[in-house]
Amino acid sequence: MASNTLHIIGVAHTVVNRDNLICAFTAKVLLFPEVIQPFGWHVIEYSNEGSESHAHEHVVILTRERLQQLTRRSSREDPHHLDVDNQELGQEYQEILVQKLQARARPGDIVCHVWGPNIGVYDAVKNCHHVELSVGYGASPGLPFRIFESSAWMHYHYGKLGDDQDGSNYRWVIPSAFDDRKWIPSDEFEDYALFHGRVTTRKGINILTEIARRMPDLPVHVYGPGDVSPWLQDKPGNLHFKGSLFGDDRVSVVQRARCILTPTTYIEPFGFSGIEAQLCGVPHIGSSFGAFHETIMDGLTGYRCHTLADWVEAIRWSGRLDRKLIARSARERYSREAVGQQYDWALRQLADLSGPGWYGACSRKFEALAKASEPAQRRSRIWIYVPYFGSLPKYFHLYLESLRRNEQFISVIMLTDIDMTDYQLPPNLICVPMNLSALREKISRFLSVMYGASISPGSLIPDPYKLVDFKILYPELFHTVGAQYGANASDYVGWGDVDVIYGRFSDFLSLDSDYDVIGGFHGHLTAVRNCPSFRSIHTRIPDLLKLLTSDQVQLTDEVAYRKPLLDFLDERQAKMFYINRYFCDVVPERFVHLFRSDVHDSGGCFFDAYHPDRDIKEIRCNRDGRLTVLQTDGSSWETIYCHLQKRNMSLNIENPASEFMIRRDGFYTVEI
């Protein structure tokens, strides 16, 4: 089976965060997980401490302290090229990178090279597929598998190789994706022309100077790192060097511009700043060679120029262009979804080389196009049945908020006699009045019909915790209840817990994929296709009635259900989204000894059952609902949800929608 794991290599001399987006390669690493993970890929990022990406796992190469010791830059305003040839930094980064990659990479995984072809990595893990995710400036001949950001750049490299170089079916042209949630149009703009990039001669600063001289009434604002001294003498008064932009400040400056200028003099591989401007509806005026022939639709989204007069007239004519059309066109071509689909089929073609490869029966390209062309329809969703009796966790309002943030993904039907009037319930939580006696009677009738068993309701479920043994019945037991509230045959139905905090499910899973089971055999979340054969898998469990009628808890949902489920999936060649890789199962104090036999003070432990050798510093929930597990060793990973297993914790949060962190002893608001 082809692997779905991607190892993406960060840039040695930067941190993957918003302060370093002037580096197009760092920008690629930052957004790439959000682009590709919704298509079912598992992304492991290898980069320096402080990454703000949403990769499933973050493997730290250099700590903040060590990077600070090695860098030649003294502040974030200093240009990145000061460290490009920093051999001490590069060598140490490379040694740690290779070591950590070798420990994690498995045969058939895909290693994504961003800062050119890393031959040391290529040689170290040869049983993986290697692809250049964005071919850089001097990378020739490069790796066998390459993704170019423009057709112009691909053919430029073919030309460099000479006439005897044949084409390759495993080289693709895919543009970079952009965060179209951030780069949005503004209703107002000002009368200045904008340049945003590295301040160097080959980026066209001399051309900007001539434009400013020819148009003395037009302010020309130049933003970006670099030495401006060569242009200060005899500089036109309307040419302003404004320094570097960071974070969200970049957006407002771009949005307000009359137009953006990209007068690059070399063959531009792509040009990030021009696309960011187009997403904001800002006309893009650029050189008439390189990638600009693909990124600028002349007369629609901007203009391509040959002479100084072209530049001057293009700026004057830019006010006639439809800024809404520019923004709409850019979204159709460069949004995360549009580009993610292209990456998905290209990477699946590459992964198929572990199997039939070029001879495979399935066209990954047309498979993706077919899905994209299907008429819009109601999206599948997960329906979770939760009978609940007793006391709710003290952080239940945080659970509700995390559920609200997944409104497009999950619905919870809670069957309970608890008074919920003190809680603000999200639309995707449905409360169905039911007490424990009524549930016992319902189960008794169900067992009589399904198994021909005559079992007194009073002998069932002596304690609410015994419900864990009955969870495997829920998909069929509550089938009519779910149908009443909208669950249909395209959905998933199952069971779950409320001692969890959900992350962003959409970062990990697309329900339009061909999964048959979500989760598998976990009491905190398992869901199966809403069809009779899947809902009745419980009938395959040997001696199920004995397990259900025993006074002791048998953990049927996680033990007895496992083998019948796996056998059923194997028989049908069905597909399971194996959620173990993505959730954080915090070990309760009473079970610490099962993982760490040498620990005497279990109260001081805070770790995940699937990473028992590493302690958790905190679990951070940001404002958009993403959960990130931060380890004490500096590593981090995004999690689909964390299961707290009724851990005794204090609560220090007033607003459930605020950013908060979960530590060993409680929940705390993050002070911004």
XYZ file of C-alpha atoms in Angstrom:
672
model
C 0.000 0.000 0.000
C 1.295 3.462 -0.903
C 2.404 5.605 2.033
C 0.526 8.796 2.916
C 3.366 10.321 4.976
C 5.179 13.450 3.807
C 8.407 14.651 5.428
C 8.915 18.341 4.618
C 12.339 19.909 5.165
C 12.441 23.487 6.417
C 15.023 26.143 5.602
C 18.128 25.915 7.797
C 18.550 29.630 8.505
C 14.930 30.678 9.148
C 12.080 29.938 11.516
C 8.781 28.952 9.914
C 6.723 31.904 11.090
C 5.128 35.104 9.831
C 8.261 37.174 10.414
C 10.119 35.258 7.703
C 7.608 35.241 4.861
C 9.852 37.420 2.705
C 11.607 34.082 2.088
C 9.350 32.297 -0.415
C 10.721 28.893 0.617
C 9.832 29.497 4.271
C 6.385 30.708 3.207
C 5.949 27.431 1.316
C 6.746 25.355 4.417
C 4.420 27.452 6.588
C 1.285 26.967 4.500
C 1.919 23.584 2.875
C 0.448 21.438 5.711
C -2.864 23.325 5.506
C -2.861 22.831 1.741
C -2.244 19.080 1.649
C -3.404 17.593 4.980
C -7.140 17.873 4.161
C -6.494 15.383 1.341
C -5.487 12.667 3.806
C -1.711 13.194 3.962
C 0.239 13.025 7.217
C 2.824 15.826 7.303
C 5.948 15.778 9.477
C 7.882 19.050 9.404
C 11.605 19.301 10.173
C 12.517 22.878 11.015
C 13.842 25.166 13.707
C 12.046 25.769 16.978
C 9.180 28.252 16.839
C 7.352 26.999 13.754
C 3.827 28.372 13.355
C 2.781 25.860 10.708
C -0.015 23.380 11.297
C 1.878 20.238 10.353
C 0.694 17.157 12.209
C 4.164 16.790 13.719
C 6.991 19.287 14.170
C 10.480 17.892 14.653
C 12.821 20.562 16.032
C 16.232 20.761 14.355
C 17.800 23.819 16.009
C 16.466 25.330 19.211
C 15.864 29.078 19.385
C 18.937 29.455 21.551
C 21.188 27.474 19.225
C 19.972 29.273 16.098
C 20.644 32.588 17.813
C 24.201 31.449 18.552
C 24.856 30.395 14.955
C 23.129 33.102 12.911
C 24.896 36.116 11.431
C 21.710 38.155 11.628
C 21.307 40.444 14.614
C 17.616 41.266 14.102
C 14.661 40.242 11.992
C 15.269 43.289 9.779
C 18.592 41.852 8.577
C 18.376 40.105 5.176
C 18.338 36.310 5.107
C 21.189 36.089 2.603
C 23.625 36.773 5.466
C 23.109 33.136 6.488
C 22.773 31.485 3.078
C 26.470 30.541 3.045
C 26.783 30.165 6.836
C 28.602 26.845 6.790
C 28.642 26.293 10.548
C 24.873 26.775 10.781
C 24.174 24.719 7.674
C 26.387 21.818 8.703
C 24.928 21.499 12.201
C 21.387 21.754 10.838
C 22.163 19.077 8.253
C 23.636 16.618 10.753
C 20.643 16.847 13.095
C 18.181 16.771 10.187
C 19.614 13.556 8.743
C 19.658 11.871 12.151
C 16.040 12.725 12.949
C 14.782 11.958 9.462
C 16.427 8.536 9.448
C 14.677 7.754 12.746
C 11.221 8.570 11.358
C 11.162 7.897 7.622
C 9.739 4.596 6.414
C 10.091 2.913 3.005
C 7.742 4.498 0.489
C 7.330 7.768 2.411
C 7.798 10.977 0.436
C 10.497 13.469 1.419
C 9.744 17.011 0.239
C 12.804 19.166 -0.451
C 12.114 22.904 -0.364
C 15.479 24.699 -0.246
C 16.856 22.968 -3.326
C 17.822 19.282 -3.578
C 19.385 18.106 -0.316
C 21.689 15.385 -1.626
C 22.772 14.395 1.888
C 19.167 13.627 2.798
C 18.606 11.895 -0.541
C 21.539 9.571 0.133
C 20.569 8.988 3.781
C 17.008 7.724 3.146
C 17.110 6.190 -0.316
C 14.148 3.909 0.364
C 11.867 6.973 0.274
C 10.612 8.920 -2.724
C 12.186 12.379 -2.910
C 10.616 15.375 -4.612
C 11.654 19.002 -4.937
C 8.530 20.795 -3.799
C 9.564 24.073 -5.395
C 12.601 24.100 -7.651
C 14.889 26.967 -6.655
C 17.239 29.239 -8.522
C 20.392 27.206 -9.052
C 19.156 23.645 -8.623
C 20.256 21.815 -11.768
C 19.980 18.982 -12.632
C 18.302 18.416 -9.259
C 16.365 15.368 -8.092
C 14.606 12.931 -10.444
C 11.185 14.107 -9.227
C 10.538 17.843 -9.303
C 7.668 20.304 -8.957
C 8.102 23.671 -10.658
C 6.013 26.707 -9.777
C 5.680 27.814 -13.397
C 5.981 26.309 -16.849
C 8.495 29.005 -17.774
C 10.769 27.899 -14.945
C 10.511 24.211 -15.854
C 11.450 24.825 -19.476
C 14.215 27.198 -18.439
C 15.780 24.264 -16.584
C 15.209 21.873 -19.471
C 17.021 24.362 -21.700
C 19.986 24.512 -19.325
C 20.383 20.737 -19.601
C 20.786 20.797 -23.388
C 19.235 19.066 -26.372
C 19.941 15.528 -25.160
C 17.670 15.896 -22.105
C 14.309 14.168 -22.586
C 11.171 15.204 -20.740
C 9.917 13.374 -17.645
C 6.418 12.239 -16.708
C 7.324 12.801 -13.069
C 7.943 16.522 -13.235
C 4.960 18.733 -12.564
C 4.042 22.412 -12.756
C 2.042 23.476 -9.692
C 1.872 27.070 -8.433
C 2.267 27.936 -4.787
C -0.851 28.180 -2.661
C -1.789 31.234 -0.629
C -3.855 31.845 2.463
C -6.904 33.361 0.793
C -8.478 33.919 4.230
C -5.834 36.546 4.961
C -5.254 38.176 1.576
C -8.659 39.750 0.976
C -9.738 42.831 -1.008
C -10.297 46.209 0.611
C -12.996 48.673 -0.411
C -10.535 51.558 -0.237
C -7.096 52.089 -1.724
C -4.557 54.896 -1.901
C -2.612 56.347 -4.798
C 0.794 54.717 -4.343
C 2.638 52.065 -6.314
C 4.084 49.243 -4.231
C 7.186 47.076 -4.420
C 7.518 44.298 -1.836
C 10.555 42.049 -2.043
C 14.298 41.865 -1.591
C 16.014 45.175 -2.314
C 18.587 44.124 -4.915
C 19.504 45.275 -8.415
C 18.105 42.126 -10.043
C 14.729 42.705 -8.431
C 14.509 45.856 -10.564
C 15.212 48.705 -8.142
C 16.846 50.678 -10.970
C 13.618 50.383 -12.962
C 11.617 51.612 -9.965
C 13.923 54.626 -9.789
C 13.261 55.475 -13.446
C 9.505 55.048 -12.991
C 9.577 57.417 -10.015
C 11.491 60.002 -12.051
C 9.030 59.757 -14.948
C 6.000 59.995 -12.599
C 7.013 62.558 -9.920
C 3.479 62.853 -8.520
C 3.196 59.112 -7.797
C 4.567 57.839 -4.457
C 6.533 54.614 -5.014
C 6.825 52.660 -1.755
C 9.589 50.051 -1.541
C 9.301 47.458 1.250
C 11.780 44.687 1.937
C 15.185 43.802 3.366
C 18.440 44.809 1.723
C 21.075 47.533 1.434
C 19.405 50.660 0.025
C 22.562 52.817 0.007
C 23.325 52.404 -3.750
C 20.057 54.183 -4.580
C 20.045 56.964 -2.002
C 22.195 59.369 -4.006
C 20.074 61.252 -6.565
C 16.991 59.342 -5.391
C 13.722 60.879 -6.652
C 11.763 62.457 -3.826
C 8.738 60.250 -4.447
C 10.717 56.975 -4.116
C 10.474 55.842 -0.492
C 12.436 52.956 1.041
C 10.219 51.828 3.922
C 12.121 48.844 5.359
C 10.797 45.356 6.045
C 7.207 44.347 6.719
C 6.219 41.592 9.123
C 3.101 39.612 9.948
C -0.289 41.119 9.249
C 1.211 44.562 8.545
C 2.023 43.217 5.086
C -1.650 42.703 4.285
C -2.841 46.240 4.993
C 0.013 47.791 2.986
C -0.736 45.556 -0.013
C -4.514 46.038 0.171
C -4.246 49.833 -0.010
C -1.876 49.995 -2.995
C -2.934 51.368 -6.380
C -0.853 48.602 -7.986
C 2.111 46.348 -7.256
C 5.285 46.454 -9.367
C 7.535 43.436 -9.975
C 10.251 44.655 -12.401
C 12.462 41.567 -11.948
C 15.343 41.447 -14.436
C 16.152 37.724 -14.152
C 13.893 34.832 -15.165
C 11.408 34.880 -12.289
C 10.399 31.359 -11.158
C 7.087 32.550 -9.704
C 6.871 35.776 -7.664
C 4.943 35.543 -4.389
C 4.277 39.238 -3.781
C 2.426 39.702 -7.064
C -0.030 36.900 -6.277
C -0.614 38.182 -2.745
C -1.544 41.519 -4.294
C -3.877 39.927 -6.850
C -5.713 38.092 -4.061
C -6.393 41.550 -2.602
C -7.642 42.758 -5.986
C -4.535 44.894 -6.577
C -3.410 45.131 -10.240
C -0.094 43.387 -10.851
C 2.389 45.044 -13.221
C 5.495 43.036 -14.034
C 8.243 42.194 -16.482
C 7.330 40.432 -19.712
C 9.314 37.230 -19.237
C 9.597 34.335 -16.827
C 6.612 33.291 -14.729
C 4.845 36.614 -15.285
C 3.516 35.284 -18.605
C 1.500 32.818 -16.505
C 0.711 34.812 -13.372
C -0.366 38.082 -15.060
C -3.312 37.985 -17.452
C -2.466 41.050 -19.510
C -5.290 43.586 -19.459
C -7.325 41.622 -16.879
C -5.271 41.128 -13.715
C -2.473 43.539 -14.633
C 0.022 44.311 -17.375
C 3.376 42.987 -18.610
C 5.882 45.646 -19.660
C 8.850 45.935 -22.033
C 9.805 49.635 -21.981
C 9.759 52.458 -19.462
C 6.787 53.957 -21.303
C 4.976 50.618 -20.879
C 5.523 50.801 -17.124
C 4.271 54.372 -16.898
C 1.143 53.736 -18.961
C 0.427 50.441 -17.181
C 0.360 52.279 -13.853
C -1.992 54.888 -15.295
C -4.270 52.252 -16.844
C -4.274 50.062 -13.716
C -7.075 52.145 -12.231
C -9.388 50.898 -14.998
C -9.020 47.249 -14.039
C -11.759 45.459 -12.085
C -10.289 44.765 -8.649
C -13.066 42.294 -7.783
C -12.359 40.313 -10.949
C -8.636 40.279 -10.114
C -9.304 38.895 -6.619
C -11.785 36.304 -7.887
C -9.425 35.110 -10.614
C -6.537 34.769 -8.148
C -8.664 32.713 -5.771
C -9.667 30.323 -8.517
C -6.012 29.672 -9.321
C -4.069 30.045 -6.063
C -6.367 29.189 -3.138
C -5.369 26.397 -0.755
C -8.108 24.143 -2.136
C -7.306 24.725 -5.818
C -3.572 24.154 -5.403
C -4.005 21.375 -2.837
C -5.919 19.297 -5.357
C -3.018 19.554 -7.813
C -0.447 18.609 -5.178
C -2.618 15.699 -4.096
C -2.792 13.985 -7.464
C 0.885 14.654 -8.225
C 2.044 13.226 -4.893
C -0.262 10.223 -5.289
C 1.271 9.564 -8.693
C 4.648 9.635 -6.975
C 3.505 7.375 -4.112
C 2.149 4.908 -6.681
C 5.745 4.186 -7.684
C 5.802 1.899 -4.648
C 3.251 -0.178 -6.586
C 2.306 -0.300 -10.278
C 3.598 3.224 -10.936
C 3.178 4.493 -14.499
C 1.223 1.329 -15.386
C -1.380 1.816 -12.651
C -5.036 1.489 -13.637
C -6.134 4.629 -11.787
C -5.485 8.100 -13.216
C -4.818 10.227 -10.156
C -5.264 13.393 -12.199
C -8.696 12.540 -13.579
C -9.760 10.986 -10.293
C -9.230 14.429 -8.725
C -10.925 16.224 -11.621
C -13.942 13.930 -11.379
C -14.368 14.716 -7.693
C -14.027 18.442 -8.384
C -16.653 18.338 -11.145
C -19.274 16.464 -9.123
C -22.381 18.576 -8.478
C -22.534 20.262 -5.106
C -24.280 18.144 -2.524
C -24.689 17.903 1.205
C -21.373 17.042 2.788
C -20.992 13.900 4.824
C -20.650 14.350 8.569
C -19.937 12.351 11.703
C -22.793 11.687 14.128
C -21.711 10.787 17.655
C -24.168 9.250 20.131
C -23.406 10.045 23.774
C -25.753 8.712 26.471
C -24.563 10.510 29.611
C -25.659 10.289 33.249
C -23.906 11.779 36.238
C -21.611 14.778 36.657
C -20.170 16.562 33.639
C -16.461 17.451 33.477
C -15.782 20.896 34.925
C -14.357 21.917 31.529
C -17.540 20.863 29.673
C -18.028 24.402 28.305
C -14.608 24.103 26.614
C -15.704 20.815 25.072
C -18.818 22.578 23.754
C -16.757 25.382 22.227
C -14.436 22.874 20.537
C -17.513 21.098 19.180
C -18.900 24.404 17.897
C -15.706 25.003 15.925
C -16.310 21.704 14.115
C -19.915 22.511 13.238
C -19.414 21.535 9.578
C -17.923 18.177 10.548
C -19.531 16.641 13.634
C -22.943 16.431 15.268
C -23.337 15.036 18.783
C -26.642 13.568 19.944
C -26.523 13.564 23.731
C -29.136 11.398 25.440
C -29.283 12.584 29.028
C -31.353 13.753 31.977
C -28.880 16.531 32.862
C -30.220 20.104 32.954
C -28.261 22.028 30.289
C -29.821 25.463 30.811
C -26.585 26.893 32.245
C -24.618 26.035 29.097
C -24.516 27.739 25.709
C -25.056 24.746 23.461
C -23.673 24.831 19.905
C -26.026 24.061 16.990
C -24.310 20.715 16.426
C -25.141 19.416 19.919
C -28.612 17.880 20.092
C -29.948 17.029 23.545
C -32.487 14.192 23.652
C -34.207 13.770 27.056
C -33.633 10.267 28.400
C -32.883 8.849 31.834
C -30.918 5.722 32.627
C -34.034 3.621 33.265
C -35.439 4.483 29.831
C -32.117 3.594 28.223
C -32.061 0.218 30.004
C -35.518 -0.541 28.640
C -34.492 0.495 25.123
C -31.425 -1.757 25.244
C -33.460 -4.659 26.630
C -35.895 -4.426 23.699
C -33.002 -4.119 21.232
C -31.282 -7.265 22.542
C -34.555 -9.151 22.360
C -35.073 -8.244 18.690
C -31.449 -8.519 17.583
C -30.301 -11.533 19.624
C -33.545 -13.174 20.801
C -32.398 -12.640 24.384
C -34.804 -11.989 27.239
C -32.886 -9.743 29.619
C -34.518 -7.740 32.377
C -33.850 -3.978 32.057
C -33.021 -3.813 35.747
C -30.105 -6.210 35.314
C -28.432 -4.006 32.706
C -25.942 -1.196 33.329
C -25.523 -1.349 37.127
C -23.372 1.786 36.887
C -23.146 4.460 34.134
C -19.503 3.539 33.514
C -20.742 0.147 32.286
C -21.996 1.998 29.185
C -18.521 1.602 27.646
C -19.484 -2.010 26.893
C -22.648 -0.935 25.072
C -21.086 1.722 22.810
C -20.610 -0.762 19.979
C -24.439 -1.066 19.808
C -25.048 2.685 19.414
C -24.947 2.940 15.586
C -27.861 0.489 15.308
C -29.488 1.157 18.692
C -29.966 4.870 17.951
C -30.370 4.594 14.180
C -33.920 5.963 14.145
C -32.930 8.779 16.512
C -30.125 9.856 14.195
C -32.384 9.678 11.139
C -34.886 11.934 12.885
C -32.237 14.664 13.177
C -30.786 14.266 9.684
C -28.226 11.430 9.681
C -28.338 9.745 6.277
C -26.586 7.010 4.308
C -23.672 9.251 3.289
C -22.752 9.930 6.931
C -20.792 8.177 9.664
C -22.347 7.119 12.971
C -20.651 6.065 16.170
C -19.801 6.916 19.737
C -17.599 9.263 21.706
C -16.845 10.910 25.043
C -17.149 14.410 26.462
C -13.848 14.337 28.385
C -12.135 15.569 25.228
C -11.217 18.865 23.577
C -11.526 18.754 19.792
C -8.987 20.362 17.483
C -9.736 21.234 13.854
C -10.918 18.038 12.194
C -10.678 19.636 8.744
C -6.875 19.851 9.114
C -6.682 16.058 9.229
C -9.623 14.532 7.465
C -11.878 15.012 4.467
C -15.153 13.130 4.759
C -15.350 13.193 0.969
C -12.513 10.654 0.988
C -13.366 6.974 0.665
C -12.947 6.073 4.344
C -15.291 3.467 5.789
C -14.347 3.836 9.450
C -13.160 6.880 11.411
C -11.137 6.008 14.499
C -11.529 2.261 14.811
C -11.728 0.913 18.339
C -11.644 3.833 20.726
C -14.261 4.725 23.271
C -13.540 8.426 22.875
C -14.301 8.459 19.114
C -15.215 5.774 16.615
C -17.636 6.119 13.694
C -18.572 3.766 10.856
C -20.446 4.163 7.604
C -24.161 4.557 8.212
C -25.257 1.359 6.495
C -26.611 -1.926 7.936
C -23.461 -4.005 7.441
C -21.253 -1.530 9.311
C -23.791 -0.739 12.018
C -24.081 -4.451 12.842
C -20.381 -5.324 13.196
C -21.125 -5.943 16.887
C -22.892 -9.188 15.894
C -19.467 -10.661 15.087
C -18.227 -10.362 18.684
C -18.064 -13.804 20.373
C -20.117 -14.125 23.582
C -21.265 -10.525 23.355
C -24.276 -11.090 25.611
C -22.000 -12.366 28.386
C -19.879 -9.236 28.082
C -22.924 -6.975 28.178
C -24.611 -8.674 31.139
C -21.470 -9.004 33.246
C -21.412 -6.719 36.286
C -17.775 -5.941 35.502
C -16.704 -3.429 32.861
C -15.185 -5.391 29.948
C -14.019 -2.445 27.767
C -15.865 -4.071 24.877
C -15.545 -0.934 22.739
C -11.741 -1.122 22.780
C -10.984 -4.830 23.280
C -13.642 -7.269 22.045
C -14.644 -5.028 19.118
C -11.123 -4.733 17.707
C -10.615 -8.082 15.948
C -14.133 -8.344 14.449
C -13.746 -4.832 13.058
C -10.320 -5.512 11.533
C -11.502 -8.828 10.065
C -14.551 -7.097 8.576
C -12.387 -4.387 6.999
C -9.976 -6.970 5.614
C -12.774 -9.016 4.048
C -14.217 -5.977 2.311
C -10.915 -4.278 1.532
C -12.402 -1.321 3.389
C -10.450 1.743 4.460
C -10.018 3.143 7.970
C -8.855 6.608 9.011
C -6.480 5.453 11.744
C -6.919 8.220 14.265
C -4.252 6.938 16.692
C -1.620 8.853 14.757
C -3.328 12.152 15.394
C -4.977 12.280 18.816
C -3.338 13.010 22.158
C -4.381 10.475 24.797
C -3.271 12.014 28.093
C -2.494 9.258 30.584
C -4.420 9.648 33.871
C -2.446 9.489 37.085
C -3.820 6.077 38.077
C -2.447 4.482 34.874
C 1.013 6.085 34.834
C 2.611 2.905 36.210
C 1.534 1.002 33.081
C 3.803 3.215 30.984
C 6.525 4.272 33.428
C 7.256 1.589 35.985
C 10.033 3.601 37.650
C 7.832 6.614 38.516
C 6.833 7.052 42.159
C 5.081 10.447 41.946
C 2.450 9.910 39.246
C 0.942 13.319 39.986
C 3.958 14.987 38.404
C 3.519 13.197 35.065
C 1.887 14.689 31.992
C 2.380 12.665 28.825
C 0.585 11.033 25.908
C 0.004 7.277 25.814
C 1.481 7.103 22.309
C 4.606 9.098 23.249
C 5.281 7.825 26.791
C 8.978 8.686 26.613
C 8.304 12.423 26.214
C 6.690 14.818 28.681
C 4.120 17.378 27.604
C 4.813 20.983 28.522
C 1.341 22.149 27.514
C -1.417 21.660 24.966
C -2.210 24.969 23.295
C -5.616 25.806 21.785
C -5.510 28.926 19.612
C -8.413 31.133 18.598
C -9.215 29.202 15.429
C -9.507 25.953 17.380
C -6.231 24.291 16.487
C -4.699 22.137 19.213
C -0.914 21.888 19.391
C 0.948 19.586 21.765
C 4.182 21.201 22.952
C 6.712 18.746 24.371
C 9.321 19.673 26.956
C 12.059 18.706 24.467
C 10.943 21.521 22.127
C 9.105 19.342 19.610
C 5.441 19.934 18.821
C 2.605 18.461 16.803
C -0.949 19.377 15.939
C -3.545 16.993 17.331
C -7.061 16.242 16.123
C -8.275 16.112 19.733
C -6.966 15.485 23.223
C -8.542 12.922 25.528
C -8.141 13.922 29.167
C -9.670 10.793 30.747
C -11.332 12.561 33.677
C -8.022 13.943 34.875
C -8.458 16.098 37.989
C -7.602 19.613 36.811
C -8.305 23.178 37.889
C -10.142 25.587 35.614
C -8.867 29.142 35.189
C -10.723 30.246 32.042
C -13.714 32.565 31.848
C -14.205 32.862 28.080
C -14.257 29.443 26.333
C -13.592 31.111 22.955
C -10.295 32.589 24.161
C -6.886 31.108 23.480
C -5.976 28.728 26.281
C -3.468 26.101 27.309
C -3.831 22.791 29.105
C -1.118 21.993 31.606
C -0.603 19.113 33.982
C -2.715 20.657 36.724
C -5.299 22.721 34.856
C -6.589 24.982 32.103
C -5.207 28.516 31.763
C -6.004 31.496 29.553
C -3.133 32.534 27.292
C -2.349 36.179 27.867
C -1.942 37.907 24.493
